[in-house]
Structure formats: C-alpha cells, structure tokens
PDB file of C-alpha atoms and ligand atoms in Angstrom:
ATOM      1  CA  UNK A   1      88.700  99.356  82.674  1.00 93.00           C
ATOM      2  CA  UNK A   2      92.454  99.990  82.468  1.00 92.00           C
ATOM      3  CA  UNK A   3      94.342  99.381  85.813  1.00 94.00           C
ATOM      4  CA  UNK A   4      96.641 102.216  87.027  1.00 92.00           C
ATOM      5  CA  UNK A   5      99.705 100.115  86.546  1.00 93.00           C
ATOM      6  CA  UNK A   6      98.821  99.291  82.869  1.00 94.00           C
ATOM      7  CA  UNK A   7      97.906 103.013  82.318  1.00 94.00           C
ATOM      8  CA  UNK A   8     101.461 104.008  83.497  1.00 93.00           C
ATOM      9  CA  UNK A   9     103.198 101.236  81.441  1.00 94.00           C
ATOM     10  CA  UNK A  10     101.389 102.363  78.231  1.00 94.00           C
ATOM     11  CA  UNK A  11     100.954 106.129  78.646  1.00 95.00           C
ATOM     12  CA  UNK A  12     102.896 109.230  79.651  1.00 94.00           C
ATOM     13  CA  UNK A  13     101.466 112.254  81.313  1.00 95.00           C
ATOM     14  CA  UNK A  14     103.591 115.433  80.426  1.00 93.00           C
ATOM     15  CA  UNK A  15     103.348 119.042  80.214  1.00 94.00           C
ATOM     16  CA  UNK A  16     102.728 120.385  76.695  1.00 93.00           C
ATOM     17  CA  UNK A  17     105.933 122.250  76.446  1.00 85.00           C
ATOM     18  CA  UNK A  18     106.215 123.076  72.836  1.00 82.00           C
ATOM     19  CA  UNK A  19     103.884 124.352  70.153  1.00 75.00           C
ATOM     20  CA  UNK A  20     102.852 121.203  68.519  1.00 75.00           C
ATOM     21  CA  UNK A  21      99.878 120.846  66.142  1.00 74.00           C
ATOM     22  CA  UNK A  22      97.297 118.384  67.233  1.00 83.00           C
ATOM     23  CA  UNK A  23      95.255 117.187  64.448  1.00 80.00           C
ATOM     24  CA  UNK A  24      93.492 114.217  65.791  1.00 88.00           C
ATOM     25  CA  UNK A  25      91.734 114.623  69.053  1.00 94.00           C
ATOM     26  CA  UNK A  26      88.088 113.852  69.635  1.00 97.00           C
ATOM     27  CA  UNK A  27      86.384 113.753  73.144  1.00 98.00           C
ATOM     28  CA  UNK A  28      82.839 114.311  71.815  1.00 97.00           C
ATOM     29  CA  UNK A  29      82.907 117.940  72.670  1.00 97.00           C
ATOM     30  CA  UNK A  30      83.496 120.624  70.063  1.00 97.00           C
ATOM     31  CA  UNK A  31      84.751 123.321  72.400  1.00 97.00           C
ATOM     32  CA  UNK A  32      87.196 120.986  74.173  1.00 98.00           C
ATOM     33  CA  UNK A  33      88.464 119.679  70.789  1.00 97.00           C
ATOM     34  CA  UNK A  34      88.917 123.045  69.418  1.00 96.00           C
ATOM     35  CA  UNK A  35      90.831 124.322  72.481  1.00 96.00           C
ATOM     36  CA  UNK A  36      93.471 121.653  72.257  1.00 95.00           C
ATOM     37  CA  UNK A  37      93.787 122.031  68.502  1.00 93.00           C
ATOM     38  CA  UNK A  38      93.785 125.741  68.138  1.00 93.00           C
ATOM     39  CA  UNK A  39      93.952 127.732  71.412  1.00 95.00           C
ATOM     40  CA  UNK A  40      96.121 125.890  73.796  1.00 95.00           C
ATOM     41  CA  UNK A  41      99.516 127.371  72.623  1.00 93.00           C
ATOM     42  CA  UNK A  42      98.168 130.998  73.334  1.00 94.00           C
ATOM     43  CA  UNK A  43      97.141 130.213  76.827  1.00 96.00           C
ATOM     44  CA  UNK A  44     100.429 128.370  77.612  1.00 95.00           C
ATOM     45  CA  UNK A  45     102.600 131.175  76.026  1.00 95.00           C
ATOM     46  CA  UNK A  46     100.932 133.782  78.027  1.00 96.00           C
ATOM     47  CA  UNK A  47     101.012 131.902  81.175  1.00 96.00           C
ATOM     48  CA  UNK A  48      97.327 131.631  81.545  1.00 97.00           C
ATOM     49  CA  UNK A  49      97.062 128.012  81.795  1.00 97.00           C
ATOM     50  CA  UNK A  50      99.412 125.038  81.768  1.00 97.00           C
ATOM     51  CA  UNK A  51      98.350 122.142  79.588  1.00 97.00           C
ATOM     52  CA  UNK A  52      99.164 118.509  80.252  1.00 97.00           C
ATOM     53  CA  UNK A  53      98.581 115.836  77.729  1.00 96.00           C
ATOM     54  CA  UNK A  54      98.452 111.990  77.796  1.00 95.00           C
ATOM     55  CA  UNK A  55     100.447 110.440  75.113  1.00 92.00           C
ATOM     56  CA  UNK A  56     101.430 106.800  74.332  1.00 90.00           C
ATOM     57  CA  UNK A  57     104.904 106.073  75.285  1.00 89.00           C
ATOM     58  CA  UNK A  58     107.436 106.782  72.537  1.00 80.00           C
ATOM     59  CA  UNK A  59     104.518 108.427  70.467  1.00 78.00           C
ATOM     60  CA  UNK A  60     104.315 112.131  71.502  1.00 72.00           C
ATOM     61  CA  UNK A  61     102.437 113.353  68.520  1.00 75.00           C
ATOM     62  CA  UNK A  62      99.096 111.705  69.230  1.00 85.00           C
ATOM     63  CA  UNK A  63      97.274 112.729  72.333  1.00 92.00           C
ATOM     64  CA  UNK A  64      94.721 110.580  74.126  1.00 95.00           C
ATOM     65  CA  UNK A  65      93.581 112.983  77.004  1.00 97.00           C
ATOM     66  CA  UNK A  66      94.475 116.421  78.190  1.00 97.00           C
ATOM     67  CA  UNK A  67      93.790 118.865  81.067  1.00 98.00           C
ATOM     68  CA  UNK A  68      94.859 122.350  82.007  1.00 98.00           C
ATOM     69  CA  UNK A  69      95.703 123.934  85.235  1.00 98.00           C
ATOM     70  CA  UNK A  70      95.798 127.372  86.421  1.00 98.00           C
ATOM     71  CA  UNK A  71      95.977 129.239  89.811  1.00 98.00           C
ATOM     72  CA  UNK A  72      92.821 130.003  91.368  1.00 98.00           C
ATOM     73  CA  UNK A  73      91.233 131.076  94.742  1.00 98.00           C
ATOM     74  CA  UNK A  74      87.920 130.505  96.520  1.00 98.00           C
ATOM     75  CA  UNK A  75      86.589 133.875  97.867  1.00 98.00           C
ATOM     76  CA  UNK A  76      83.408 135.546  98.687  1.00 97.00           C
ATOM     77  CA  UNK A  77      82.702 136.318  95.074  1.00 96.00           C
ATOM     78  CA  UNK A  78      82.171 132.570  94.512  1.00 96.00           C
ATOM     79  CA  UNK A  79      79.141 132.548  96.879  1.00 96.00           C
ATOM     80  CA  UNK A  80      75.868 134.251  96.600  1.00 93.00           C
ATOM     81  CA  UNK A  81      76.265 135.990  99.978  1.00 95.00           C
ATOM     82  CA  UNK A  82      78.763 136.661 102.701  1.00 96.00           C
ATOM     83  CA  UNK A  83      77.007 134.305 105.010  1.00 96.00           C
ATOM     84  CA  UNK A  84      77.388 131.418 102.522  1.00 95.00           C
ATOM     85  CA  UNK A  85      81.094 132.090 102.358  1.00 97.00           C
ATOM     86  CA  UNK A  86      81.070 132.148 106.212  1.00 96.00           C
ATOM     87  CA  UNK A  87      79.336 128.776 106.216  1.00 95.00           C
ATOM     88  CA  UNK A  88      82.114 127.412 103.939  1.00 96.00           C
ATOM     89  CA  UNK A  89      84.852 128.728 106.088  1.00 97.00           C
ATOM     90  CA  UNK A  90      83.078 127.367 109.237  1.00 96.00           C
ATOM     91  CA  UNK A  91      82.752 123.886 107.585  1.00 95.00           C
ATOM     92  CA  UNK A  92      86.391 123.699 106.565  1.00 96.00           C
ATOM     93  CA  UNK A  93      88.494 125.914 108.929  1.00 96.00           C
ATOM     94  CA  UNK A  94      89.073 126.901 112.594  1.00 94.00           C
ATOM     95  CA  UNK A  95      88.156 130.556 113.316  1.00 90.00           C
ATOM     96  CA  UNK A  96      91.726 131.583 113.242  1.00 91.00           C
ATOM     97  CA  UNK A  97      92.128 130.471 109.680  1.00 92.00           C
ATOM     98  CA  UNK A  98      89.168 132.560 108.392  1.00 94.00           C
ATOM     99  CA  UNK A  99      90.777 134.222 105.439  1.00 96.00           C
ATOM    100  CA  UNK A 100      89.586 136.489 102.714  1.00 96.00           C
ATOM    101  CA  UNK A 101      90.273 133.853 100.081  1.00 98.00           C
ATOM    102  CA  UNK A 102      91.805 130.387 100.045  1.00 98.00           C
ATOM    103  CA  UNK A 103      94.428 129.330  97.397  1.00 98.00           C
ATOM    104  CA  UNK A 104      93.434 126.909  94.912  1.00 98.00           C
ATOM    105  CA  UNK A 105      94.276 125.364  91.511  1.00 98.00           C
ATOM    106  CA  UNK A 106      91.690 125.227  88.783  1.00 98.00           C
ATOM    107  CA  UNK A 107      91.242 122.377  86.281  1.00 98.00           C
ATOM    108  CA  UNK A 108      90.242 124.468  83.322  1.00 96.00           C
ATOM    109  CA  UNK A 109      89.625 121.696  81.028  1.00 98.00           C
ATOM    110  CA  UNK A 110      89.670 117.836  81.224  1.00 98.00           C
ATOM    111  CA  UNK A 111      88.955 115.637  78.281  1.00 98.00           C
ATOM    112  CA  UNK A 112      89.477 111.978  77.371  1.00 98.00           C
ATOM    113  CA  UNK A 113      89.645 110.714  73.790  1.00 97.00           C
ATOM    114  CA  UNK A 114      86.050 109.198  72.949  1.00 97.00           C
ATOM    115  CA  UNK A 115      87.634 105.812  72.376  1.00 95.00           C
ATOM    116  CA  UNK A 116      89.099 105.590  75.880  1.00 96.00           C
ATOM    117  CA  UNK A 117      86.185 107.118  78.009  1.00 98.00           C
ATOM    118  CA  UNK A 118      84.728 104.943  80.740  1.00 97.00           C
ATOM    119  CA  UNK A 119      87.827 103.180  81.392  1.00 96.00           C
ATOM    120  CA  UNK A 120      88.969 104.888  84.412  1.00 96.00           C
ATOM    121  CA  UNK A 121      91.439 107.363  82.850  1.00 97.00           C
ATOM    122  CA  UNK A 122      89.464 110.522  83.950  1.00 98.00           C
ATOM    123  CA  UNK A 123      89.409 109.211  87.518  1.00 97.00           C
ATOM    124  CA  UNK A 124      93.114 108.382  87.340  1.00 97.00           C
ATOM    125  CA  UNK A 125      93.938 111.961  86.084  1.00 98.00           C
ATOM    126  CA  UNK A 126      92.018 113.471  88.943  1.00 98.00           C
ATOM    127  CA  UNK A 127      93.994 111.285  91.305  1.00 96.00           C
ATOM    128  CA  UNK A 128      97.186 112.345  89.629  1.00 96.00           C
ATOM    129  CA  UNK A 129      96.308 116.043  90.008  1.00 97.00           C
ATOM    130  CA  UNK A 130      95.374 115.619  93.576  1.00 97.00           C
ATOM    131  CA  UNK A 131      98.775 114.081  94.390  1.00 96.00           C
ATOM    132  CA  UNK A 132     100.632 116.574  92.261  1.00 95.00           C
ATOM    133  CA  UNK A 133      99.583 119.285  94.563  1.00 95.00           C
ATOM    134  CA  UNK A 134      99.560 117.327  97.934  1.00 95.00           C
ATOM    135  CA  UNK A 135     103.073 115.685  97.311  1.00 93.00           C
ATOM    136  CA  UNK A 136     104.670 118.733  95.882  1.00 81.00           C
ATOM    137  CA  UNK A 137     102.717 121.890  97.266  1.00 83.00           C
ATOM    138  CA  UNK A 138     104.966 124.591  96.051  1.00 85.00           C
ATOM    139  CA  UNK A 139     103.101 127.688  96.946  1.00 93.00           C
ATOM    140  CA  UNK A 140     100.292 126.627  99.208  1.00 95.00           C
ATOM    141  CA  UNK A 141      97.224 125.231  97.448  1.00 97.00           C
ATOM    142  CA  UNK A 142      94.279 123.900  99.551  1.00 97.00           C
ATOM    143  CA  UNK A 143      91.562 123.212  96.913  1.00 98.00           C
ATOM    144  CA  UNK A 144      91.040 122.058  93.447  1.00 98.00           C
ATOM    145  CA  UNK A 145      88.155 123.950  91.600  1.00 98.00           C
ATOM    146  CA  UNK A 146      86.488 123.393  88.307  1.00 98.00           C
ATOM    147  CA  UNK A 147      83.402 124.267  86.283  1.00 98.00           C
ATOM    148  CA  UNK A 148      81.841 120.944  85.611  1.00 98.00           C
ATOM    149  CA  UNK A 149      79.752 120.424  82.703  1.00 97.00           C
ATOM    150  CA  UNK A 150      76.327 119.346  83.538  1.00 95.00           C
ATOM    151  CA  UNK A 151      76.971 115.844  82.042  1.00 95.00           C
ATOM    152  CA  UNK A 152      80.147 115.359  83.984  1.00 97.00           C
ATOM    153  CA  UNK A 153      78.829 116.342  87.431  1.00 97.00           C
ATOM    154  CA  UNK A 154      78.312 112.743  88.585  1.00 97.00           C
ATOM    155  CA  UNK A 155      81.834 111.816  87.549  1.00 98.00           C
ATOM    156  CA  UNK A 156      83.242 114.668  89.710  1.00 98.00           C
ATOM    157  CA  UNK A 157      81.048 113.770  92.622  1.00 98.00           C
ATOM    158  CA  UNK A 158      82.178 110.136  92.606  1.00 98.00           C
ATOM    159  CA  UNK A 159      85.719 111.593  92.694  1.00 98.00           C
ATOM    160  CA  UNK A 160      85.056 113.505  95.908  1.00 97.00           C
ATOM    161  CA  UNK A 161      84.140 117.118  94.397  1.00 98.00           C
ATOM    162  CA  UNK A 162      81.391 119.060  95.957  1.00 97.00           C
ATOM    163  CA  UNK A 163      79.342 121.991  94.849  1.00 96.00           C
ATOM    164  CA  UNK A 164      80.491 125.329  96.058  1.00 94.00           C
ATOM    165  CA  UNK A 165      76.962 126.751  95.654  1.00 90.00           C
ATOM    166  CA  UNK A 166      73.668 125.065  95.448  1.00 88.00           C
ATOM    167  CA  UNK A 167      73.268 123.290  91.992  1.00 88.00           C
ATOM    168  CA  UNK A 168      71.332 125.434  89.504  1.00 89.00           C
ATOM    169  CA  UNK A 169      70.278 125.270  85.888  1.00 90.00           C
ATOM    170  CA  UNK A 170      73.580 126.816  84.551  1.00 93.00           C
ATOM    171  CA  UNK A 171      75.511 124.770  81.919  1.00 94.00           C
ATOM    172  CA  UNK A 172      78.432 124.449  84.255  1.00 96.00           C
ATOM    173  CA  UNK A 173      78.537 124.051  88.052  1.00 97.00           C
ATOM    174  CA  UNK A 174      81.439 125.438  90.130  1.00 97.00           C
ATOM    175  CA  UNK A 175      82.704 122.367  92.256  1.00 98.00           C
ATOM    176  CA  UNK A 176      85.655 121.935  94.576  1.00 98.00           C
ATOM    177  CA  UNK A 177      87.839 119.308  96.153  1.00 98.00           C
ATOM    178  CA  UNK A 178      89.564 119.740  99.536  1.00 98.00           C
ATOM    179  CA  UNK A 179      93.137 118.577  99.343  1.00 97.00           C
ATOM    180  CA  UNK A 180      93.133 117.887 102.953  1.00 96.00           C
ATOM    181  CA  UNK A 181      91.102 114.800 102.007  1.00 95.00           C
ATOM    182  CA  UNK A 182      93.895 113.029 100.200  1.00 95.00           C
ATOM    183  CA  UNK A 183      95.607 110.307 102.282  1.00 83.00           C
ATOM    184  CA  UNK A 184      99.230 110.020 101.641  1.00 75.00           C
TER     185      UNK A 184
HETATM  186  C1  COA B 201      84.027 113.310  81.623  1.00 70.77           C
HETATM  187  C2  COA B 201      85.127 112.567  81.416  1.00 70.77           C
HETATM  188  C3  COA B 201      86.389 113.479  81.740  1.00 70.77           C
HETATM  189  C4  COA B 201      85.259 111.253  82.389  1.00 70.77           C
HETATM  190  O1  COA B 201      86.480 110.619  82.072  1.00 70.77           O
HETATM  191  P1  COA B 201      86.434 108.992  81.881  1.00 70.77           P
HETATM  192  O2  COA B 201      87.819 108.444  81.809  1.00 70.77           O
HETATM  193  O3  COA B 201      85.359 108.747  80.910  1.00 70.77           O
HETATM  194  O4  COA B 201      85.745 108.518  83.218  1.00 70.77           O
HETATM  195  P2  COA B 201      85.953 107.208  84.132  1.00 70.77           P
HETATM  196  O5  COA B 201      86.127 106.085  83.215  1.00 70.77           O
HETATM  197  O6  COA B 201      87.218 107.502  85.029  1.00 70.77           O
HETATM  198  O7  COA B 201      84.589 107.253  84.832  1.00 70.77           O
HETATM  199  C5  COA B 201      84.544 106.918  86.225  1.00 70.77           C
HETATM  200  C6  COA B 201      83.120 106.826  86.614  1.00 70.77           C
HETATM  201  O8  COA B 201      82.366 108.067  86.270  1.00 70.77           O
HETATM  202  C7  COA B 201      81.240 107.746  85.319  1.00 70.77           C
HETATM  203  N1  COA B 201      81.208 108.755  84.274  1.00 70.77           N
HETATM  204  C8  COA B 201      82.017 109.109  83.494  1.00 70.77           C
HETATM  205  N2  COA B 201      81.654 110.093  82.720  1.00 70.77           N
HETATM  206  C9  COA B 201      80.380 110.343  83.039  1.00 70.77           C
HETATM  207  C10 COA B 201      79.460 111.224  82.610  1.00 70.77           C
HETATM  208  N3  COA B 201      79.661 112.017  81.699  1.00 70.77           N
HETATM  209  N4  COA B 201      78.262 111.301  83.278  1.00 70.77           N
HETATM  210  C11 COA B 201      78.008 110.449  84.264  1.00 70.77           C
HETATM  211  N5  COA B 201      78.917 109.523  84.575  1.00 70.77           N
HETATM  212  C12 COA B 201      80.054 109.499  84.064  1.00 70.77           C
HETATM  213  C13 COA B 201      81.570 106.385  84.722  1.00 70.77           C
HETATM  214  O9  COA B 201      80.469 105.570  84.375  1.00 70.77           O
HETATM  215  C14 COA B 201      82.387 105.757  85.815  1.00 70.77           C
HETATM  216  O10 COA B 201      81.530 105.101  86.719  1.00 70.77           O
HETATM  217  P3  COA B 201      81.670 103.679  87.330  1.00 70.77           P
HETATM  218  O11 COA B 201      83.141 103.640  87.877  1.00 70.77           O
HETATM  219  O12 COA B 201      80.731 103.519  88.285  1.00 70.77           O
HETATM  220  O13 COA B 201      81.623 102.838  86.084  1.00 70.77           O
HETATM  221  C15 COA B 201      85.294 112.047  79.936  1.00 70.77           C
HETATM  222  O14 COA B 201      84.249 111.123  79.781  1.00 70.77           O
HETATM  223  C16 COA B 201      85.313 113.019  78.844  1.00 70.77           C
HETATM  224  O15 COA B 201      86.300 113.539  78.461  1.00 70.77           O
HETATM  225  N6  COA B 201      84.021 113.405  78.452  1.00 70.77           N
HETATM  226  C17 COA B 201      83.938 114.433  77.420  1.00 70.77           C
HETATM  227  C18 COA B 201      84.392 115.744  77.827  1.00 70.77           C
HETATM  228  C19 COA B 201      83.903 116.304  79.074  1.00 70.77           C
HETATM  229  O16 COA B 201      82.581 116.351  79.353  1.00 70.77           O
HETATM  230  N7  COA B 201      84.810 116.748  79.931  1.00 70.77           N
HETATM  231  C20 COA B 201      84.468 117.289  81.331  1.00 70.77           C
HETATM  232  C21 COA B 201      84.558 118.718  81.317  1.00 70.77           C
HETATM  233  S1  COA B 201      84.097 119.531  82.811  1.00 70.77           S
END
C-alpha cells in the first residue's frame, strides 16, 4: 500500500493538456490501454471528455494511471421505469427538489498501471475526484456516475458507489456516488 502522503510526494495528477504520445501503459485491459494511447486526444480536442493522468514528478512522459471526466446527468432514462426514478428521488431529495434530471459528472474511464494495482491508488483517485467536485463545485454537480466493469464493481462498492438499477448480467453496471456524502 502507498500512503496518500507518499503518493503525493512521488506523483502528480494533472490534466492531459497537450497531444502526447503514450507508448507504455498497461492496465491489463486492452480497451483502456488503447483509449489512452490512440483515442484520448480526439475526445479531449472535441470537448467530449477531459483526461487526467498520473505521472511521476518531473517525468511527465510516462503515465501510471489515468481517468476521464465528462458532464452527465441522472434522469428517468437511467431507470427501467418512472416509478424506479421516483424511488431514487424519494430516497435522496425532498419533494420540492424532485427534478427531471440531476447534474452529475461521469468517470468515463479509470485505469491504474498493472504494476501499481492493489496499492490504494484507485481509491485515492476516487477520493481526489470526489473532493475535486465538492471543494470547487463550479456548475452544480450532485453525483458521480460510472459504468463499472463487472470485475471492478466490488472496488467501487468499497468506495461508496451504489447501483442505479438492480444488478444484471451486462458487462458493465451503472453506479453512482452522492457527493453529499463527502465530509469536508
Ligand atoms: C479497478 C482499479 C481501477 C482499482 O484500482 P487499484 O488501485 O488497483 O485499487 P485499490 O488498490 O485502491 O483497491 C482498493 C480495494 O479494492 C480491491 N480491488 C481492487 N480492484 C479490484 C477488483 N478488480 N475486484 C475486486 N476488488 C478489487 C482491492 O483488493 C482493495 O481492497 P482492500 O483495501 O480490502 O485490500 C484497477 O485495479 C485497474 O485499473 N484495473 C484494470 C482496469 C479496470 O478494470 N478499470 C475499471 C474500469 S470501470
């Protein structure tokens, strides 16, 4: 395990601001590897997602983890029925805050280099993203959403994420985190 303070001493988390070619990144998942090597600049340049990378301090050309963020919303189309959406509203809001949709940010992708997995970095990055929106909530953003890979569901549950719909056999599961649950 790497402590938060050692992580911060050794690594930087920064926006991927320029077109850079990333040759070496392996998180063990071919799609996530391909995205950061070949597709990330297209998404960023068209404002479709903002990529953030973890690099060693003073060594910006090698990345050790990345995630992408994009605006999202939770609305009725995320639920199998109106009544499921109403249940969600009832569980989280007073009646006067029953809206047609709720502003969210989506973690499009999250990947840690194979060699560094299981050391707490994924957990730390989720904490960072939570604080990023709670401490500087520029536009109003209540939830974090993501499509969790089946193998990563437990990891997200441990970090406070819940299913938006009942779990099924799909390869990914829509999960959310309520930013009101962050203590500052
Ligand atoms: C899933 C991933 C982001 C987790 O990041 P990480 O830095 O390895 O996770 P952490 O070290 O913070 O793990 C925290 C806890 O979750 C558990 N965990 C991590 N990945 C897990 C997985 N795939 N399945 C089950 N549990 C997992 C760890 O055992 C740890 O539990 P513990 O504290 O009781 O020991 C990372 O392993 C990864 O990049 N995997 C490959 C790509 C991927 O699946 N991305 C998710 C896309 S939705």
